[in-house]
Amino acid sequence: MIRARGLVQTFHSGQGKQKKEVHAVRGVDLDVAEGEVVGFLGPNGAGKTTTLRMLTTLLKPTAGTASVAGFDVATQAVDVRRSIGYCSQVGSTFSGAYAGDEVVDHGMLYGMSKKAAVAKGQELFDKLQLDGLWRRMPKNMSGGQKRRLDIAMALIHSPGLVFLDEPTTGLDPQARINLWQHIADLRAKEGATVFLTTHYLDEADALADRIVIIDQGTIVASDTADNLKAAVAGDLVDLEVTTDEQVAIARDKLGSISAEVEVEGHHVRGRVARAGKAVPGLLRDLEGSGVGLESIEVVRPTLDDVFLTLTGRSLRDAEAAAEAKDAPADEAAATTEGAPA
Ligand SMILES: Nc1ncnc2c1ncn2[C@@H]1O[C@H](COP(=O)(O)OP(=O)(O)O)[C@@H](O)[C@H]1O
Ligand SMILES: [Mg+2]
């Protein structure tokens, strides 16, 4: 459904001496199969939106090629646009008509009959918990309601391929979960392919069949959440033994399946790939050596561990750094103001 090779986007900003190049996307390859839900994960400023805008024909790549839904983004932009749904990060601008009419007009723009657009629109209002808001103007809606309206607009023509840029940013937890369900249904019930960006680890984890991690304009990993966790970090196994003598034995045994073992008091810890498979053998081994465990804990790695291992920074740190770098002076001031003293 999506195939990109060497996508590059270089922005030029400023003038004269202030002139500078921003390498927003530095050679991205992507392959997304039909029916996949792919989470494009990365900190703010990583290049997610810029990549998406190139794939949806809103921005001409500086270099590289991409085909989307079978059409070339550079030479067949109209066909690409007709085949996809797109919900931008900032949302749509609304004309001042009723929400329902906006959605119906949008569907008719894609060639739907008014009747079909009304029916589909009502179904989407229902599913996206916008019921009762058909005759409300978007400017009188809450942020979360507007965000769900954006998504209804993107889905009105039942596209087979949907691009969602930070779909749940600004939604309250309940609305987020509801939207996750709706995105999962899109694939399950309508067979749609979904490409969504997010900087929420839990969102990528919950929704995506496959996660593509982008950092500073470059893709650093692409796999299922499970494989990423297993390959990059492994599960943390924490053994608690009862005596000092047992610490040495436990360190030895755990060391045979873990690259790095650390000891703290009677706790012996190490990361183990696919602990679910390895731990039963380890326990038998320990028992055979006369080691009685006080406790054992297996902690699955998070995507943040994965990000940390891949980039040397936690997603949250990367986020904070990007915000500090990117924020205009007044915005930075506003952020400081809002922070607790
Ligand atoms: N129109 C633009 N002109 C100059 N720089 C831009 C423009 N759009 C985005 N950038 C820069 O490109 C980088 C990637 O931005 P973006 O793709 O929006 O990241 P993300 O969506 O992952 O937060 C950032 O450093 C951002 O400031
Ligand atoms: Mg973005």
Coordinates of N, CA, C and O in Angstrom, one line a residue, residues 64-169:
G64 N 14.0 11.3 -3.5 CA 13.4 10.0 -3.2 C 12.1 9.9 -3.9 O 11.5 10.8 -4.5
T65 N 11.5 8.7 -3.8 CA 10.3 8.4 -4.5 C 9.3 7.7 -3.5 O 9.7 7.1 -2.5
A66 N 8.0 7.8 -3.8 CA 7.0 7.0 -3.0 C 5.8 6.7 -3.9 O 5.4 7.5 -4.7
S67 N 5.3 5.5 -3.7 CA 4.0 5.2 -4.2 C 3.1 4.8 -3.1 O 3.4 4.2 -2.1
V68 N 1.9 5.4 -3.2 CA 0.8 5.2 -2.2 C -0.4 4.7 -2.9 O -0.9 5.3 -3.8
A69 N -1.0 3.6 -2.4 CA -2.2 3.0 -2.9 C -2.0 2.7 -4.4 O -2.9 2.8 -5.2
G70 N -0.7 2.5 -4.8 CA -0.4 2.1 -6.2 C -0.1 3.3 -7.1 O 0.1 3.1 -8.3
F71 N -0.2 4.5 -6.6 CA 0.1 5.7 -7.4 C 1.3 6.4 -6.9 O 1.6 6.5 -5.7
D72 N 2.0 7.1 -7.9 CA 3.2 7.8 -7.6 C 2.9 9.2 -7.0 O 2.1 9.9 -7.6
V73 N 3.5 9.5 -5.8 CA 3.1 10.8 -5.2 C 3.5 12.0 -6.0 O 2.8 13.0 -5.9
A74 N 4.5 11.8 -6.8 CA 5.0 13.0 -7.6 C 4.1 13.2 -8.9 O 3.8 14.3 -9.2
T75 N 3.8 12.1 -9.6 CA 3.2 12.2 -10.9 C 1.7 11.9 -10.9 O 1.0 12.2 -11.9
Q76 N 1.2 11.3 -9.8 CA -0.2 10.9 -9.8 C -0.9 11.4 -8.5 O -1.6 10.6 -7.9
A77 N -0.6 12.6 -8.2 CA -1.1 13.1 -6.9 C -2.6 13.0 -6.7 O -3.1 12.7 -5.6
V78 N -3.3 13.3 -7.8 CA -4.8 13.3 -7.7 C -5.3 11.9 -7.3 O -6.2 11.8 -6.5
D79 N -4.7 10.9 -8.0 CA -5.1 9.5 -7.7 C -4.8 9.2 -6.3 O -5.6 8.5 -5.6
V80 N -3.6 9.6 -5.8 CA -3.2 9.3 -4.4 C -4.3 9.9 -3.5 O -4.8 9.2 -2.6
R81 N -4.6 11.2 -3.7 CA -5.5 11.9 -2.8 C -6.9 11.2 -2.8 O -7.5 11.1 -1.7
R82 N -7.3 10.7 -3.9 CA -8.6 10.1 -4.0 C -8.7 8.8 -3.3 O -9.7 8.4 -2.8
S83 N -7.5 8.2 -3.1 CA -7.5 6.8 -2.5 C -7.3 6.8 -1.0 O -7.3 5.8 -0.4
I84 N -7.0 8.0 -0.5 CA -6.6 8.0 1.0 C -7.6 8.9 1.8 O -8.3 9.7 1.3
G85 N -7.5 8.6 3.1 CA -8.1 9.6 4.1 C -7.0 10.1 4.9 O -6.0 9.5 5.1
Y86 N -7.1 11.4 5.2 CA -6.0 12.0 5.9 C -6.5 13.0 7.0 O -7.4 13.8 6.8
C87 N -6.0 12.8 8.2 CA -6.3 13.6 9.3 C -5.0 14.3 9.8 O -4.1 13.6 10.3
S88 N -4.9 15.6 9.5 CA -3.7 16.3 9.8 C -3.5 16.5 11.3 O -4.5 16.4 12.1
Q89 N -2.3 16.8 11.7 CA -2.0 17.0 13.1 C -2.8 18.2 13.7 O -3.3 18.2 14.8
V90 N -2.8 19.3 12.9 CA -3.5 20.5 13.4 C -5.0 20.5 13.1 O -5.7 21.3 13.7
G91 N -5.5 19.5 12.4 CA -6.9 19.5 12.1 C -7.4 20.3 10.9 O -6.6 21.0 10.3
S92 N -8.6 20.2 10.6 CA -9.2 20.9 9.5 C -9.6 22.3 9.9 O -9.8 22.6 11.0
T93 N -9.7 23.1 8.9 CA -10.3 24.4 9.1 C -11.8 24.3 8.7 O -12.1 23.7 7.7
F94 N -12.7 24.8 9.5 CA -14.1 24.6 9.3 C -14.7 25.9 8.8 O -14.2 27.0 9.1
S95 N -15.7 25.8 8.0 CA -16.3 27.0 7.3 C -17.3 27.8 8.1 O -17.6 28.9 7.8
G96 N -17.8 27.2 9.2 CA -18.8 27.9 9.9 C -20.2 27.3 9.7 O -21.2 27.9 10.1
A97 N -20.2 26.2 9.0 CA -21.5 25.5 8.8 C -21.6 24.5 9.9 O -20.8 24.3 10.8
Y98 N -22.8 23.8 10.0 CA -23.0 22.8 11.0 C -22.0 21.6 10.8 O -21.6 21.3 9.6
A99 N -21.6 21.0 11.8 CA -20.6 19.9 11.8 C -21.1 18.8 10.8 O -20.3 18.4 9.9
G100 N -22.4 18.4 10.9 CA -22.9 17.4 10.0 C -22.8 17.8 8.5 O -22.4 17.0 7.7
D101 N -23.1 19.0 8.2 CA -23.0 19.5 6.8 C -21.6 19.5 6.3 O -21.3 19.2 5.1
E102 N -20.6 19.9 7.2 CA -19.2 19.9 6.8 C -18.8 18.5 6.4 O -18.1 18.3 5.4
V103 N -19.2 17.5 7.2 CA -18.8 16.2 6.9 C -19.5 15.7 5.6 O -18.8 15.0 4.7
V104 N -20.7 16.0 5.4 CA -21.4 15.6 4.2 C -20.8 16.3 2.9 O -20.5 15.6 1.9
D105 N -20.5 17.6 3.0 CA -19.9 18.3 1.9 C -18.6 17.6 1.6 O -18.2 17.4 0.4
H106 N -17.8 17.2 2.6 CA -16.5 16.6 2.4 C -16.7 15.3 1.6 O -15.9 15.0 0.7
G107 N -17.7 14.5 2.0 CA -18.0 13.3 1.3 C -18.4 13.5 -0.2 O -17.9 12.8 -1.1
M108 N -19.2 14.5 -0.4 CA -19.6 14.8 -1.8 C -18.4 15.3 -2.6 O -18.4 15.0 -3.8
L109 N -17.5 15.9 -2.0 CA -16.2 16.3 -2.7 C -15.5 15.1 -3.2 O -14.8 15.2 -4.3
Y110 N -15.7 14.0 -2.6 CA -15.1 12.7 -3.0 C -16.0 12.0 -3.9 O -15.8 10.8 -4.2
G111 N -17.1 12.6 -4.3 CA -18.0 12.0 -5.3 C -19.1 11.1 -4.7 O -19.8 10.4 -5.4
M112 N -19.3 11.2 -3.4 CA -20.4 10.5 -2.8 C -21.7 11.2 -3.1 O -21.8 12.4 -3.2
S113 N -22.8 10.4 -3.2 CA -24.1 11.1 -3.3 C -24.5 11.7 -1.9 O -23.9 11.2 -0.9
K114 N -25.4 12.6 -1.9 CA -25.7 13.3 -0.6 C -26.3 12.2 0.4 O -25.9 12.2 1.5
K115 N -27.1 11.4 -0.2 CA -27.8 10.4 0.7 C -26.7 9.5 1.3 O -26.8 9.2 2.5
A116 N -25.8 9.0 0.5 CA -24.7 8.1 1.0 C -23.9 8.8 2.1 O -23.5 8.3 3.1
A117 N -23.6 10.1 1.8 CA -22.7 10.9 2.7 C -23.4 11.1 4.0 O -22.8 11.0 5.1
V118 N -24.7 11.4 4.0 CA -25.5 11.6 5.2 C -25.5 10.3 6.0 O -25.2 10.3 7.2
A119 N -25.7 9.2 5.4 CA -25.8 7.9 6.1 C -24.5 7.6 6.7 O -24.4 7.2 7.9
K120 N -23.4 7.7 5.9 CA -22.1 7.4 6.5 C -21.7 8.3 7.6 O -21.1 8.0 8.6
G121 N -22.0 9.6 7.4 CA -21.7 10.6 8.3 C -22.4 10.3 9.7 O -21.8 10.4 10.7
Q122 N -23.7 9.9 9.6 CA -24.4 9.6 10.9 C -23.8 8.4 11.6 O -23.7 8.4 12.8
E123 N -23.4 7.5 10.8 CA -22.8 6.3 11.3 C -21.5 6.7 12.1 O -21.2 6.2 13.2
L124 N -20.7 7.5 11.4 CA -19.4 7.9 12.0 C -19.7 8.8 13.3 O -19.0 8.7 14.3
F125 N -20.7 9.7 13.2 CA -21.0 10.5 14.4 C -21.3 9.6 15.6 O -20.9 9.8 16.7
D126 N -22.0 8.5 15.3 CA -22.4 7.6 16.3 C -21.2 6.9 16.9 O -21.0 6.8 18.1
K127 N -20.4 6.3 16.0 CA -19.2 5.6 16.4 C -18.2 6.4 17.2 O -17.5 5.9 18.0
L128 N -18.1 7.7 16.7 CA -17.0 8.5 17.3 C -17.6 9.4 18.5 O -17.0 10.3 18.9
Q129 N -18.7 9.0 19.0 CA -19.3 9.7 20.1 C -19.5 11.1 19.8 O -19.2 12.0 20.6
L130 N -20.0 11.4 18.7 CA -20.4 12.8 18.3 C -21.9 12.9 18.2 O -22.4 13.9 17.7
D131 N -22.6 11.9 18.7 CA -24.1 11.9 18.5 C -24.7 13.1 19.2 O -24.2 13.5 20.3
G132 N -25.6 13.8 18.6 CA -26.2 15.0 19.1 C -25.5 16.2 18.6 O -26.0 17.4 18.9
L133 N -24.4 16.1 17.9 CA -23.6 17.3 17.6 C -23.7 17.6 16.1 O -23.0 18.5 15.6
W134 N -24.6 16.9 15.4 CA -24.7 17.1 13.9 C -25.0 18.6 13.6 O -24.4 19.1 12.7
R135 N -25.9 19.2 14.4 CA -26.2 20.6 14.2 C -25.5 21.6 15.1 O -26.1 22.5 15.6
R136 N -24.3 21.3 15.4 CA -23.5 22.2 16.2 C -22.4 22.7 15.3 O -21.8 22.0 14.4
M137 N -22.0 24.0 15.4 CA -20.9 24.5 14.6 C -19.6 24.1 15.3 O -19.4 24.1 16.5
P138 N -18.6 23.6 14.4 CA -17.4 23.2 15.0 C -16.7 24.2 15.9 O -16.1 23.8 16.9
K139 N -16.9 25.5 15.6 CA -16.2 26.5 16.5 C -16.8 26.4 17.9 O -16.2 26.9 18.9
N140 N -18.0 25.9 18.1 CA -18.6 25.7 19.4 C -18.4 24.3 20.0 O -19.1 24.0 20.9
M141 N -17.4 23.6 19.5 CA -17.2 22.3 20.0 C -15.9 22.3 20.9 O -15.1 23.2 20.7
S142 N -15.8 21.3 21.8 CA -14.6 21.2 22.6 C -13.5 20.7 21.7 O -13.7 20.2 20.6
G143 N -12.2 20.8 22.2 CA -11.1 20.3 21.4 C -11.2 18.9 21.0 O -10.9 18.5 19.9
G144 N -11.6 18.0 22.0 CA -11.8 16.6 21.7 C -12.9 16.3 20.7 O -12.7 15.5 19.9
Q145 N -13.9 17.1 20.8 CA -15.0 16.9 19.8 C -14.6 17.2 18.4 O -14.8 16.6 17.5
K146 N -13.8 18.3 18.3 CA -13.3 18.8 17.0 C -12.3 17.8 16.5 O -12.3 17.5 15.3
R147 N -11.5 17.2 17.4 CA -10.6 16.2 16.9 C -11.3 15.0 16.3 O -10.9 14.4 15.3
R148 N -12.4 14.5 17.0 CA -13.1 13.4 16.5 C -13.9 13.8 15.2 O -14.0 12.9 14.3
L149 N -14.2 15.0 15.1 CA -14.9 15.5 13.8 C -13.8 15.4 12.7 O -14.2 15.0 11.5
D150 N -12.6 15.8 13.0 CA -11.5 15.7 12.0 C -11.4 14.3 11.4 O -11.2 14.1 10.3
I151 N -11.5 13.4 12.4 CA -11.4 12.0 12.0 C -12.6 11.5 11.2 O -12.4 10.7 10.2
A152 N -13.8 11.9 11.5 CA -15.0 11.6 10.7 C -14.8 12.1 9.3 O -15.1 11.4 8.3
M153 N -14.2 13.3 9.2 CA -14.0 13.9 7.8 C -13.0 13.0 7.0 O -13.2 12.8 5.8
A154 N -12.0 12.5 7.7 CA -11.0 11.7 7.0 C -11.6 10.3 6.6 O -11.1 9.7 5.7
L155 N -12.6 9.9 7.3 CA -13.2 8.5 7.0 C -14.4 8.5 6.2 O -14.9 7.5 5.9
I156 N -15.0 9.7 5.9 CA -16.3 9.8 5.3 C -16.4 9.0 4.0 O -17.5 8.3 3.7
H157 N -15.4 9.0 3.2 CA -15.5 8.3 1.9 C -15.0 6.8 2.0 O -14.6 6.3 0.9
S158 N -14.9 6.3 3.2 CA -14.5 4.9 3.4 C -13.2 4.6 2.7 O -13.1 3.6 1.9
P159 N -12.1 5.4 2.9 CA -10.9 5.1 2.2 C -10.2 3.8 2.7 O -10.4 3.4 3.8
G160 N -9.5 3.2 1.7 CA -8.9 1.9 2.0 C -7.5 2.1 2.8 O -7.0 1.2 3.3
L161 N -7.1 3.3 2.7 CA -5.8 3.7 3.3 C -6.0 5.0 4.1 O -6.4 6.0 3.5
V162 N -5.7 5.0 5.4 CA -5.9 6.2 6.2 C -4.6 6.6 6.9 O -3.9 5.8 7.5
F163 N -4.4 7.9 6.8 CA -3.2 8.5 7.4 C -3.8 9.4 8.6 O -4.6 10.3 8.4
L164 N -3.3 9.1 9.8 CA -3.7 9.8 10.9 C -2.5 10.4 11.6 O -1.6 9.7 12.1
D165 N -2.4 11.7 11.7 CA -1.3 12.4 12.3 C -1.6 12.7 13.8 O -2.4 13.7 14.0
E166 N -1.0 12.0 14.7 CA -1.3 12.3 16.1 C -2.8 12.3 16.4 O -3.3 13.3 17.0
P167 N -3.5 11.2 16.1 CA -4.9 11.3 16.2 C -5.5 11.6 17.6 O -6.6 12.1 17.7
T168 N -4.8 11.2 18.6 CA -5.4 11.3 19.9 C -4.8 12.4 20.8 O -5.2 12.5 22.0
T169 N -3.9 13.2 20.2 CA -3.4 14.3 21.0 C -4.5 15.3 21.4 O -5.3 15.7 20.5

